[in-house]
Amino acid sequence: MMGTREYRYKTSHSLPGPGDGGRTGSWRVQRPVINTELCTPCKRGAEACFICWLYCPDCVISRTVPPVIDYEYCKGCAICAEECPTKAITMVDETDSHEGDEASSARADEAAPPSACADEGPRPCT
Amino acid sequence: MHIIENGNVAAALGVKLAGAQVIAAYPITPQTPLTEKLAEFIEAGEMRAQYIPVESEHSALAACIAASSTGARAFTATSANGLLYMHEQIHWAAGARLPIVMCVVNRAVGAPWCIWNDHQDSISQRDTGWIQMYACDHQQIIDGVLKAFALAEATSIPVMLCYDGYLLSHTYMPFEVPDEGKVGRFLKPFKPPYALDPANPANLNTVTLPDVRMDVLGEMAHGYMEIRYLLQEDLRAALSVGQEIEDEFASIFGRGGNALVEPYRCDDADYVVVGMGSLTYQLRDVVEALRDEGHKIGVLGIRLYRPFPDQAVAEALGAVRGVFVIEKALSYGYEGALCSDLKAALYEHLVKGGGNGGPAEDGRDRGQPAFVKGLVAGIGGRDIRTLDLTDALRAGMAATAGGGAKGAPAEERPDWIGIKL
Ligand code: SF4
Ligand code: SF4
């Protein structure tokens, strides 16, 4: 009988979290940009909603005020934009997205750490 | 306890004894009585298991995959087109390394629609990464179910136990029902190496990249190729694990012996006929008749077809003059899959290795068989008459007699036994 460690070694078995599928940020054609004027936690200045955090299949949206997207791993699937109840998230073509996004989410290459533990590299969902 | 029952009941009793916890199956002839029997056991409270009635065979195996992922001992069964409808999930179960056991009650595949026996259904699943065992009688079915669970759980590889539709599934034979206490000693409760747990979420078999990658813990994780390589390695290792389990079974129950091949009168044989399933026991009668005529011929039954017991096959056939392979299936466009596999094993172990037979007592060099002749029989349930088998093998041997070690069978000898064209 195989032990858990050996089983994990022999199967595609991993912990959910950003980066589990590799650096999926390079897949992105459109990037999600959060409009903090429409986003509920931003407007209230308190933890709320976080539906985007819940639905993001790659766990790359932080549960913070404001929610921050880790573009290193965001694959641009637009699920967050689809699910956001206040329509605060817009999908912007990557070619057009270099201007105006500082106001909402930072760009990946010069981003502030998307969450407190970002310096430690990829991490499991919390 | 000794009882007389049909092969499907033997399988159902085996599943009950094995303590399967989840059964998901869709009825299809000739498997139907097996699943009905299991449903009856559960309904009557004789078996503590969940029976999941599903809308298709694809769903049946999907349900078993889910059940096995939660750590349950899962069982399904099917035949023919039902097995083919499962095909995508069959690959999945192997890649996911889930120890599901499935009885395949062998039946011909449509078109044209045909409910009778041959081996085309399970042979066509040869390359899915499952272990495939073939039973020859009811004792091997009921014992086989227990061994299948033991082997599946020891290797984390799913197992198909294949037995002939009607010829075994619907015929009545005496067999021994293993004692429950002994079964408890042989088959320990299933302890899954990982079971789905909401408190410890995990990704199972998500998109896995061509190359290795850093996982979320910062550890190097396998790519698809590594995972498939490890499956192949473990399948090859399952040859010896299967034999260990067979030995363990024999020590507890006092029957069984060779998990890989079953030789009958092969020791002094000039010719050996190879087959799988109930046909190999019928061939024993043929061999006896031919021995009475003075032909030195034996039978080699293949018990474990995947992983293929290449070494055992080559050892059994290294000193014979000729090999006949009789199959109830074809790799259409070429020949029977077993015939090709067997020839590859002989090439690997005898031709490349320079032969293991050496000169025999009569001075004939028997480093390797002079010929391997594939024959097809019983396709779509065509009756395989013992007389036809005897005639075909006698003709095959006559064609090579006196032709020296390199004599080849005459072309006019029928390749399809019993064909009426
Ligand atoms: S779903 Fe929309 S409103 Fe809710 S936190 Fe996310 S961006 Fe803000
Ligand atoms: S587009 Fe939104 S939901 Fe999709 S990966 Fe990026 S952040 Fe997550």
Coordinates of C-alpha atoms and ligand atoms in Angstrom, one line a residue:
Chain A
M1 CA 0.0 0.0 0.0
M2 CA 1.3 3.4 -1.0
G3 CA 1.8 6.2 1.5
T4 CA 0.3 9.7 1.0
R5 CA 3.6 11.2 0.1
E6 CA 4.4 8.5 -2.5
Y7 CA 0.8 8.8 -3.9
R8 CA 1.2 12.6 -4.3
Y9 CA 4.5 12.0 -6.0
K10 CA 2.9 9.7 -8.5
T11 CA -0.3 11.6 -9.3
S12 CA -1.2 15.1 -10.3
H13 CA -2.0 16.2 -6.8
S14 CA -1.3 19.6 -5.5
L15 CA -2.6 22.3 -3.2
P16 CA -4.9 24.9 -4.6
G17 CA -3.3 28.3 -4.9
P18 CA -1.8 30.9 -7.3
G19 CA 0.9 29.4 -9.5
D20 CA -0.3 25.8 -9.3
G21 CA -0.7 25.9 -13.1
G22 CA 2.6 27.7 -13.7
R23 CA 3.0 31.4 -14.5
T24 CA -0.4 31.7 -16.1
G25 CA -0.1 35.5 -16.3
S26 CA 1.5 35.0 -19.7
W27 CA -1.8 33.5 -21.0
R28 CA -3.7 36.8 -20.5
V29 CA -5.0 38.7 -23.5
Q30 CA -7.2 41.0 -21.4
R31 CA -6.6 42.0 -17.9
P32 CA -9.2 42.6 -15.2
V33 CA -9.0 46.1 -13.8
I34 CA -10.9 47.0 -10.6
N35 CA -12.7 50.4 -10.4
T36 CA -12.3 51.3 -6.7
E37 CA -15.2 53.8 -7.1
L38 CA -17.6 51.0 -7.7
C39 CA -16.1 48.2 -5.6
T40 CA -18.1 47.6 -2.4
P41 CA -15.3 47.1 0.1
C42 CA -13.5 50.1 -1.3
K43 CA -16.6 52.3 -1.0
R44 CA -17.3 51.1 2.5
G45 CA -13.7 51.0 3.6
A46 CA -14.4 47.7 5.2
E47 CA -14.1 44.0 4.4
A48 CA -17.2 43.0 2.3
C49 CA -18.3 41.2 -0.8
F50 CA -15.1 39.6 -2.1
I51 CA -17.1 37.6 -4.6
C52 CA -14.2 38.1 -7.1
W53 CA -11.8 36.5 -4.5
L54 CA -14.2 33.6 -4.1
Y55 CA -14.7 32.9 -7.8
C56 CA -11.2 33.5 -9.1
P57 CA -10.2 29.9 -10.2
D58 CA -6.5 30.7 -9.7
C59 CA -6.8 32.3 -6.3
V60 CA -5.0 35.5 -7.4
I61 CA -7.3 38.1 -6.0
S62 CA -6.5 39.2 -2.4
R63 CA -9.2 39.5 0.3
T64 CA -8.1 43.0 1.1
V65 CA -9.3 46.5 0.8
P66 CA -8.9 47.2 -2.0
P67 CA -8.8 43.7 -3.6
V68 CA -5.5 43.3 -5.5
I69 CA -5.0 41.1 -8.5
D70 CA -1.7 39.3 -8.9
Y71 CA -1.0 39.6 -12.6
E72 CA 1.9 37.2 -12.4
Y73 CA -0.7 34.5 -12.3
C74 CA -4.0 36.1 -13.4
K75 CA -4.8 34.2 -16.6
G76 CA -7.4 36.7 -17.8
C77 CA -10.4 34.4 -17.8
A78 CA -12.8 37.2 -16.8
I79 CA -14.8 35.2 -14.3
C80 CA -14.2 37.9 -11.7
A81 CA -15.6 40.5 -14.1
E82 CA -18.6 38.3 -14.9
E83 CA -19.3 37.7 -11.2
C84 CA -18.8 41.1 -9.7
P85 CA -22.2 42.3 -8.6
T86 CA -21.4 46.0 -9.0
K87 CA -19.7 45.6 -12.4
A88 CA -16.5 47.1 -10.8
I89 CA -14.2 44.9 -12.9
T90 CA -13.5 45.7 -16.5
M91 CA -11.5 43.5 -18.9
V92 CA -9.0 45.7 -20.7
D93 CA -7.0 44.6 -23.7
E94 CA -3.4 44.1 -22.7
T95 CA -2.2 46.3 -25.5
D96 CA -4.3 49.2 -24.1
S97 CA -3.9 48.5 -20.4
H98 CA -0.6 50.2 -19.6
E99 CA -2.2 53.6 -18.9
G100 CA -4.8 54.3 -16.3
D101 CA -4.4 51.1 -14.4
E102 CA -2.3 52.5 -11.6
A103 CA -5.4 53.9 -10.1
S104 CA -6.8 50.5 -9.6
S105 CA -4.5 47.5 -9.7
A106 CA -0.8 47.7 -9.9
R107 CA 1.1 46.2 -12.9
A108 CA 2.7 42.9 -12.3
D109 CA 6.2 43.9 -13.1
E110 CA 6.3 46.8 -10.8
A111 CA 3.5 45.7 -8.5
A112 CA 3.4 46.2 -4.8
P113 CA 3.1 42.7 -3.2
P114 CA -0.5 41.7 -3.8
S115 CA -0.7 40.4 -0.3
A116 CA 1.3 40.3 2.9
C117 CA 2.9 37.0 2.1
A118 CA 3.7 37.7 -1.6
D119 CA 7.4 37.9 -0.8
E120 CA 7.4 34.2 0.1
G121 CA 6.4 33.3 -3.4
P122 CA 3.5 31.2 -4.4
R123 CA 1.3 30.2 -1.5
P124 CA -1.8 28.2 -0.9
C125 CA -5.2 29.8 -0.8
T126 CA -6.2 30.9 2.6
Chain B
M1 CA -18.7 -23.6 1.3
H2 CA -19.1 -25.4 -2.1
I3 CA -21.9 -24.2 -4.2
I4 CA -23.2 -24.5 -7.8
E5 CA -24.0 -21.2 -9.4
N6 CA -23.4 -19.1 -12.5
G7 CA -20.3 -16.9 -13.2
N8 CA -22.1 -13.6 -12.6
V9 CA -23.2 -14.8 -9.1
A10 CA -19.6 -15.9 -8.5
A11 CA -18.5 -12.4 -9.3
A12 CA -21.2 -10.8 -7.1
L13 CA -20.3 -13.0 -4.2
G14 CA -16.7 -12.0 -4.6
V15 CA -17.6 -8.3 -4.6
K16 CA -19.7 -8.9 -1.5
L17 CA -16.9 -10.7 0.3
A18 CA -14.5 -8.0 -0.7
G19 CA -16.7 -5.5 1.1
A20 CA -17.0 -3.1 -1.8
Q21 CA -18.5 0.1 -0.4
V22 CA -19.8 1.8 -3.6
I23 CA -21.2 0.1 -6.6
A24 CA -22.1 2.1 -9.6
A25 CA -23.2 0.2 -12.7
Y26 CA -25.5 0.3 -15.7
P27 CA -27.0 -3.0 -16.8
I28 CA -25.9 -4.5 -20.1
T29 CA -26.2 -8.1 -21.4
P30 CA -24.5 -10.4 -20.3
Q31 CA -23.3 -8.4 -17.2
T32 CA -26.9 -7.6 -16.0
P33 CA -27.4 -10.5 -13.6
L34 CA -24.2 -9.5 -11.8
T35 CA -25.3 -6.0 -11.0
E36 CA -28.8 -7.2 -10.2
K37 CA -27.4 -9.6 -7.7
L38 CA -25.4 -6.9 -6.0
A39 CA -28.5 -4.7 -5.9
E40 CA -30.3 -7.6 -4.2
F41 CA -27.6 -8.1 -1.7
I42 CA -27.7 -4.4 -0.7
E43 CA -31.5 -4.3 -0.7
A44 CA -31.6 -7.3 1.6
G45 CA -29.1 -5.7 4.0
E46 CA -26.6 -8.5 3.3
M47 CA -24.1 -6.0 2.0
R48 CA -23.4 -2.6 3.4
A49 CA -22.7 -0.5 0.3
Q50 CA -24.1 2.4 -1.7
Y51 CA -25.6 1.3 -5.0
I52 CA -25.6 4.2 -7.3
P53 CA -28.0 3.7 -10.2
V54 CA -26.6 5.7 -13.1
E55 CA -27.8 6.7 -16.5
S56 CA -24.9 5.4 -18.4
E57 CA -21.6 3.5 -18.2
H58 CA -19.6 6.7 -18.5
S59 CA -21.4 7.9 -15.4
A60 CA -20.9 4.5 -13.7
L61 CA -17.2 4.8 -13.9
A62 CA -17.3 8.6 -13.1
A63 CA -19.2 7.7 -9.9
C64 CA -16.6 5.1 -9.1
I65 CA -13.8 7.5 -9.7
A66 CA -15.4 10.0 -7.3
A67 CA -16.1 7.3 -4.7
S68 CA -12.6 6.0 -4.9
S69 CA -11.2 9.5 -4.6
T70 CA -13.1 9.8 -1.3
G71 CA -11.4 6.6 -0.1
A72 CA -14.2 4.1 -0.7
R73 CA -13.7 0.6 -2.2
A74 CA -15.5 1.0 -5.5
F75 CA -16.7 -1.6 -8.0
T76 CA -18.4 -1.5 -11.4
A77 CA -19.0 -4.0 -14.2
T78 CA -20.0 -3.8 -17.8
S79 CA -19.7 -5.5 -21.2
A80 CA -19.0 -4.6 -24.9
N81 CA -20.4 -1.2 -26.0
G82 CA -20.9 -0.2 -22.4
L83 CA -17.2 -0.7 -21.8
L84 CA -16.5 1.4 -24.8
Y85 CA -18.8 4.1 -23.6
M86 CA -16.7 4.3 -20.5
H87 CA -13.5 4.6 -22.4
E88 CA -12.6 8.2 -21.6
Q89 CA -13.1 7.5 -17.9
I90 CA -11.1 4.3 -18.1
H91 CA -8.0 6.2 -19.0
W92 CA -8.9 8.7 -16.3
A93 CA -9.1 6.1 -13.5
A94 CA -5.7 4.8 -14.4
G95 CA -4.0 8.2 -14.7
A96 CA -5.6 9.2 -11.4
R97 CA -4.2 6.0 -9.9
L98 CA -7.6 4.9 -8.3
P99 CA -7.8 1.3 -7.3
I100 CA -11.3 0.6 -8.8
V101 CA -12.2 -3.0 -9.7
M102 CA -14.3 -3.7 -12.8
C103 CA -15.6 -7.0 -14.1
V104 CA -15.8 -7.0 -17.8
V105 CA -18.2 -9.7 -18.9
N106 CA -16.7 -10.2 -22.4
R107 CA -19.0 -9.6 -25.3
A108 CA -18.6 -8.8 -29.0
V109 CA -18.8 -5.1 -30.0
G110 CA -21.2 -3.7 -32.6
A111 CA -21.7 -3.1 -35.4
P112 CA -23.4 -5.3 -36.3
W113 CA -25.2 -5.6 -33.0
C114 CA -24.1 -8.8 -31.3
I115 CA -24.6 -9.8 -27.7
W116 CA -22.5 -13.0 -27.7
N117 CA -19.0 -13.6 -26.4
D118 CA -15.7 -12.6 -27.8
H119 CA -12.8 -10.6 -26.3
Q120 CA -12.9 -7.5 -28.6
D121 CA -14.3 -5.3 -25.8
S122 CA -11.6 -5.7 -23.2
I123 CA -8.8 -6.1 -25.7
S124 CA -9.7 -2.7 -27.2
Q125 CA -9.1 -1.3 -23.7
R126 CA -5.6 -2.8 -23.5
D127 CA -3.7 0.5 -23.7
T128 CA -5.6 2.4 -21.0
G129 CA -3.2 1.7 -18.1
W130 CA -5.4 -0.7 -16.3
I131 CA -4.4 -4.1 -15.1
Q132 CA -6.2 -6.9 -17.0
M133 CA -6.8 -10.3 -15.6
Y134 CA -8.7 -13.1 -17.5
A135 CA -10.6 -15.8 -15.6
C136 CA -11.1 -19.3 -17.0
D137 CA -13.7 -20.7 -14.6
H138 CA -16.0 -19.6 -11.8
Q139 CA -13.4 -20.3 -9.1
Q140 CA -11.1 -17.9 -10.8
I141 CA -13.9 -15.3 -11.0
I142 CA -14.7 -15.3 -7.3
D143 CA -11.1 -15.6 -6.2
G144 CA -10.1 -13.1 -8.9
V145 CA -12.4 -10.4 -7.5
L146 CA -10.6 -10.6 -4.2
K147 CA -7.1 -10.7 -5.8
A148 CA -8.1 -7.8 -8.1
F149 CA -8.9 -5.6 -5.1
A150 CA -5.7 -6.6 -3.4
L151 CA -3.7 -5.9 -6.5
A152 CA -5.4 -2.6 -7.3
E153 CA -5.0 -1.3 -3.8
A154 CA -1.3 -2.5 -3.5
T155 CA -0.4 -0.7 -6.7
S156 CA -3.0 2.2 -6.9
I157 CA -3.9 1.0 -10.3
P158 CA -7.4 -0.1 -11.4
V159 CA -8.0 -3.7 -12.4
M160 CA -10.3 -5.2 -14.9
L161 CA -11.3 -8.8 -14.3
C162 CA -12.5 -10.2 -17.6
Y163 CA -14.6 -13.3 -18.0
D164 CA -16.4 -14.8 -20.9
G165 CA -20.0 -13.7 -21.4
Y166 CA -22.5 -16.7 -21.4
L167 CA -19.7 -19.3 -21.4
L168 CA -18.9 -18.3 -17.9
S169 CA -21.4 -15.6 -16.9
H170 CA -24.5 -17.8 -17.5
T171 CA -23.3 -21.3 -17.1
Y172 CA -23.5 -23.1 -13.7
M173 CA -20.4 -24.7 -12.2
P174 CA -19.4 -25.8 -8.7
F175 CA -17.0 -23.6 -6.9
E176 CA -15.8 -22.8 -3.4
V177 CA -17.0 -19.6 -1.8
P178 CA -14.0 -18.3 0.2
D179 CA -14.4 -18.2 4.0
E180 CA -15.2 -14.8 5.3
G181 CA -12.6 -15.0 8.1
K182 CA -9.9 -16.0 5.6
V183 CA -10.9 -13.2 3.3
G184 CA -10.5 -10.8 6.2
R185 CA -6.9 -12.0 6.6
F186 CA -6.2 -11.8 2.8
L187 CA -7.9 -8.4 2.0
K188 CA -7.3 -5.7 4.6
P189 CA -9.7 -2.7 4.8
F190 CA -8.9 -0.2 2.1
K191 CA -6.7 2.6 3.5
P192 CA -6.5 5.2 0.7
P193 CA -3.2 7.0 0.4
Y194 CA -5.2 10.2 -0.1
A195 CA -9.0 10.7 0.4
L196 CA -10.8 13.9 -0.5
D197 CA -11.2 16.0 2.6
P198 CA -12.9 19.4 2.6
A199 CA -10.7 20.4 5.5
N200 CA -7.6 19.8 3.3
P201 CA -8.5 20.8 -0.2
A202 CA -6.4 19.6 -3.0
N203 CA -6.2 19.8 -6.8
L204 CA -6.5 16.4 -8.4
N205 CA -5.5 15.9 -12.0
T206 CA -6.0 19.5 -13.0
V207 CA -4.2 20.7 -16.2
T208 CA -0.7 19.4 -15.9
L209 CA 1.8 21.0 -18.1
P210 CA 4.2 19.4 -20.5
D211 CA 7.2 20.3 -18.5
V212 CA 7.8 20.2 -14.7
R213 CA 6.8 23.3 -12.8
M214 CA 7.2 24.9 -9.4
D215 CA 4.1 24.1 -7.4
V216 CA 2.3 26.3 -4.9
L217 CA 4.6 25.1 -2.1
G218 CA 7.6 26.0 -4.1
E219 CA 8.5 22.4 -4.8
M220 CA 9.2 21.0 -8.2
A221 CA 6.1 19.2 -9.4
H222 CA 5.9 16.6 -12.2
G223 CA 4.7 17.3 -15.7
Y224 CA 2.3 15.0 -17.4
M225 CA 5.2 12.9 -18.8
E226 CA 6.6 12.1 -15.3
I227 CA 3.2 11.0 -14.0
R228 CA 2.7 8.7 -17.0
Y229 CA 6.2 7.3 -16.7
L230 CA 5.5 6.4 -13.1
L231 CA 2.3 4.7 -14.1
Q232 CA 4.2 2.6 -16.6
E233 CA 6.9 1.8 -14.0
D234 CA 4.3 0.7 -11.5
L235 CA 2.4 -1.4 -14.1
R236 CA 5.6 -3.3 -14.9
A237 CA 6.2 -3.8 -11.2
A238 CA 2.7 -5.1 -10.8
L239 CA 3.9 -8.3 -12.4
S240 CA 5.8 -9.2 -9.3
V241 CA 3.2 -7.6 -6.9
G242 CA 0.5 -9.7 -8.6
Q243 CA 2.6 -12.9 -8.0
E244 CA 3.1 -12.0 -4.4
I245 CA -0.6 -11.5 -3.9
E246 CA -1.2 -14.8 -5.7
D247 CA 1.2 -16.5 -3.3
E248 CA -0.4 -14.9 -0.3
F249 CA -3.8 -16.1 -1.5
A250 CA -2.5 -19.6 -2.1
S251 CA -1.0 -19.7 1.4
I252 CA -4.4 -18.7 3.0
F253 CA -6.8 -20.6 0.7
G254 CA -4.7 -23.4 -0.6
R255 CA -5.4 -22.8 -4.3
G256 CA -4.0 -20.8 -7.1
G257 CA -0.3 -20.6 -7.9
N258 CA 0.7 -18.7 -11.0
A259 CA -0.7 -15.2 -11.4
L260 CA 0.8 -14.6 -14.8
V261 CA 0.4 -17.7 -16.9
E262 CA -1.1 -21.1 -16.5
P263 CA 0.8 -23.8 -18.4
Y264 CA -0.8 -27.2 -19.0
R265 CA 1.3 -30.1 -20.3
C266 CA 4.0 -27.7 -21.6
D267 CA 7.0 -29.3 -20.0
D268 CA 7.9 -31.7 -22.8
A269 CA 5.9 -29.9 -25.5
D270 CA 7.0 -29.4 -29.1
Y271 CA 4.0 -27.2 -29.7
V272 CA 2.1 -24.9 -27.4
V273 CA -1.2 -23.3 -28.0
V274 CA -1.8 -20.0 -26.2
G275 CA -5.1 -18.3 -25.3
M276 CA -7.0 -16.4 -22.7
G277 CA -10.2 -17.1 -20.7
S278 CA -12.4 -20.1 -20.8
L279 CA -11.0 -21.2 -24.2
T280 CA -7.8 -22.2 -22.5
Y281 CA -9.6 -24.8 -20.4
Q282 CA -11.5 -26.1 -23.5
L283 CA -8.0 -26.4 -25.2
R284 CA -7.0 -28.8 -22.5
D285 CA -9.4 -31.4 -24.0
V286 CA -8.0 -30.6 -27.4
V287 CA -4.5 -31.2 -26.2
E288 CA -5.5 -34.5 -24.5
A289 CA -7.0 -35.7 -27.8
L290 CA -3.8 -34.7 -29.8
R291 CA -1.6 -36.2 -27.2
D292 CA -3.5 -39.5 -27.6
E293 CA -2.5 -39.3 -31.3
G294 CA 1.2 -38.8 -30.3
H295 CA 1.6 -35.0 -30.6
K296 CA 3.6 -33.4 -27.9
I297 CA 1.4 -30.3 -27.4
G298 CA 0.5 -28.2 -24.4
V299 CA -1.6 -25.1 -23.5
L300 CA -0.4 -21.8 -22.1
G301 CA -3.2 -19.7 -20.6
I302 CA -2.5 -16.0 -20.1
R303 CA -4.0 -15.0 -16.8
L304 CA -2.6 -11.5 -16.6
Y305 CA -2.7 -9.8 -19.9
R306 CA -1.7 -6.2 -18.8
P307 CA 1.0 -5.8 -17.6
F308 CA 2.1 -8.4 -20.1
P309 CA 4.1 -11.2 -18.6
D310 CA 6.7 -11.2 -21.3
Q311 CA 9.4 -12.9 -19.4
A312 CA 7.1 -15.7 -18.2
V313 CA 5.8 -16.2 -21.7
A314 CA 9.3 -16.4 -23.2
E315 CA 10.4 -18.8 -20.6
A316 CA 7.4 -21.1 -21.2
L317 CA 7.9 -21.0 -25.0
G318 CA 11.7 -20.9 -25.3
A319 CA 12.1 -24.6 -26.0
V320 CA 9.2 -25.3 -28.3
R321 CA 9.1 -25.8 -32.0
G322 CA 6.0 -23.9 -32.7
V323 CA 3.4 -21.7 -31.1
F324 CA -0.3 -21.2 -32.0
V325 CA -2.1 -18.3 -30.5
I326 CA -5.9 -18.5 -30.6
E327 CA -7.7 -15.3 -30.0
K328 CA -11.3 -14.1 -29.8
A329 CA -10.3 -10.6 -30.9
L330 CA -8.3 -8.7 -33.5
S331 CA -6.3 -5.6 -33.8
Y332 CA -8.1 -5.0 -37.1
G333 CA -5.8 -4.5 -40.0
Y334 CA -3.1 -6.7 -38.5
E335 CA -3.6 -9.6 -36.3
G336 CA -4.6 -10.6 -32.8
A337 CA -3.1 -8.3 -30.1
L338 CA -2.0 -11.2 -28.0
C339 CA -0.2 -12.7 -31.0
S340 CA 1.7 -9.4 -31.5
D341 CA 2.5 -9.1 -27.8
L342 CA 3.7 -12.6 -27.6
K343 CA 6.0 -12.3 -30.7
A344 CA 7.5 -9.1 -29.2
A345 CA 8.2 -11.0 -25.9
L346 CA 9.9 -13.8 -27.8
Y347 CA 12.0 -11.4 -29.8
E348 CA 13.0 -9.5 -26.7
H349 CA 13.9 -12.4 -24.6
L350 CA 14.9 -15.1 -27.1
V351 CA 16.0 -13.6 -30.4
K352 CA 17.9 -10.6 -29.0
G353 CA 19.1 -12.7 -26.0
G354 CA 20.3 -15.4 -28.3
G355 CA 17.7 -18.0 -27.2
N356 CA 17.4 -19.7 -23.9
G357 CA 16.5 -23.2 -25.0
G358 CA 19.8 -24.4 -26.4
P359 CA 20.1 -27.7 -28.2
A360 CA 17.5 -30.2 -26.9
E361 CA 18.1 -33.9 -26.2
D362 CA 17.2 -34.8 -29.7
G363 CA 19.9 -32.4 -30.9
R364 CA 17.5 -29.9 -32.4
D365 CA 18.3 -26.4 -31.7
R366 CA 15.5 -25.0 -29.7
G367 CA 16.7 -21.5 -29.0
Q368 CA 13.4 -20.1 -30.1
P369 CA 10.2 -21.3 -31.7
A370 CA 10.4 -21.7 -35.4
F371 CA 7.0 -20.1 -35.9
V372 CA 4.2 -18.3 -34.1
K373 CA 0.9 -18.7 -35.9
G374 CA -2.1 -16.5 -35.0
L375 CA -5.6 -18.0 -35.3
V376 CA -8.9 -16.3 -34.7
A377 CA -11.9 -18.2 -33.3
G378 CA -15.3 -17.6 -31.7
I379 CA -15.8 -14.0 -32.9
G380 CA -19.3 -12.8 -32.1
G381 CA -20.0 -16.0 -30.1
R382 CA -19.4 -18.3 -33.0
D383 CA -19.4 -21.8 -31.5
I384 CA -15.8 -23.0 -31.0
R385 CA -16.1 -26.7 -31.6
T386 CA -13.4 -28.9 -30.0
L387 CA -13.3 -30.8 -33.2
D388 CA -12.5 -27.7 -35.2
L389 CA -9.8 -26.7 -32.8
T390 CA -8.3 -30.2 -33.0
D391 CA -8.3 -30.2 -36.8
A392 CA -6.8 -26.7 -37.0
L393 CA -3.9 -27.6 -34.6
R394 CA -3.3 -31.0 -36.2
A395 CA -3.1 -29.3 -39.6
G396 CA -0.8 -26.6 -38.3
M397 CA 1.6 -29.2 -36.8
A398 CA 1.5 -31.4 -39.9
A399 CA 2.4 -28.4 -42.1
T400 CA 5.6 -27.9 -40.1
A401 CA 6.5 -31.5 -39.5
G402 CA 9.6 -32.6 -41.4
G403 CA 10.2 -29.0 -42.5
G404 CA 13.0 -28.6 -39.9
A405 CA 13.0 -26.0 -37.2
K406 CA 12.4 -23.3 -39.7
G407 CA 9.3 -24.9 -41.3
A408 CA 6.4 -22.6 -41.5
P409 CA 2.7 -23.5 -41.4
A410 CA 1.1 -24.0 -44.8
E411 CA -0.9 -21.0 -46.0
E412 CA -4.1 -23.0 -46.7
R413 CA -4.5 -23.8 -43.0
P414 CA -7.5 -21.8 -41.8
D415 CA -6.6 -18.7 -39.9
W416 CA -10.2 -18.1 -38.8
I417 CA -11.4 -21.3 -37.2
G418 CA -15.0 -22.1 -38.1
I419 CA -15.4 -19.4 -40.8
K420 CA -18.0 -20.3 -43.3
L421 CA -17.0 -18.6 -46.5
Ligands
SF4_1 S1 -16.7 41.3 -6.6 FE1 -16.6 43.4 -7.3 S2 -17.5 44.6 -5.6 FE2 -17.0 42.6 -4.8 S3 -15.0 42.9 -3.9 FE3 -14.7 42.1 -6.0 S4 -14.4 43.9 -7.3 FE4 -15.3 44.6 -5.3
SF4_2 S1 -9.4 37.3 -14.8 FE1 -10.2 37.5 -12.7 S2 -11.0 35.5 -12.2 FE2 -9.7 35.2 -14.0 S3 -7.7 34.7 -13.2 FE3 -7.7 36.9 -13.4 S4 -8.3 37.7 -11.5 FE4 -8.8 35.5 -11.5

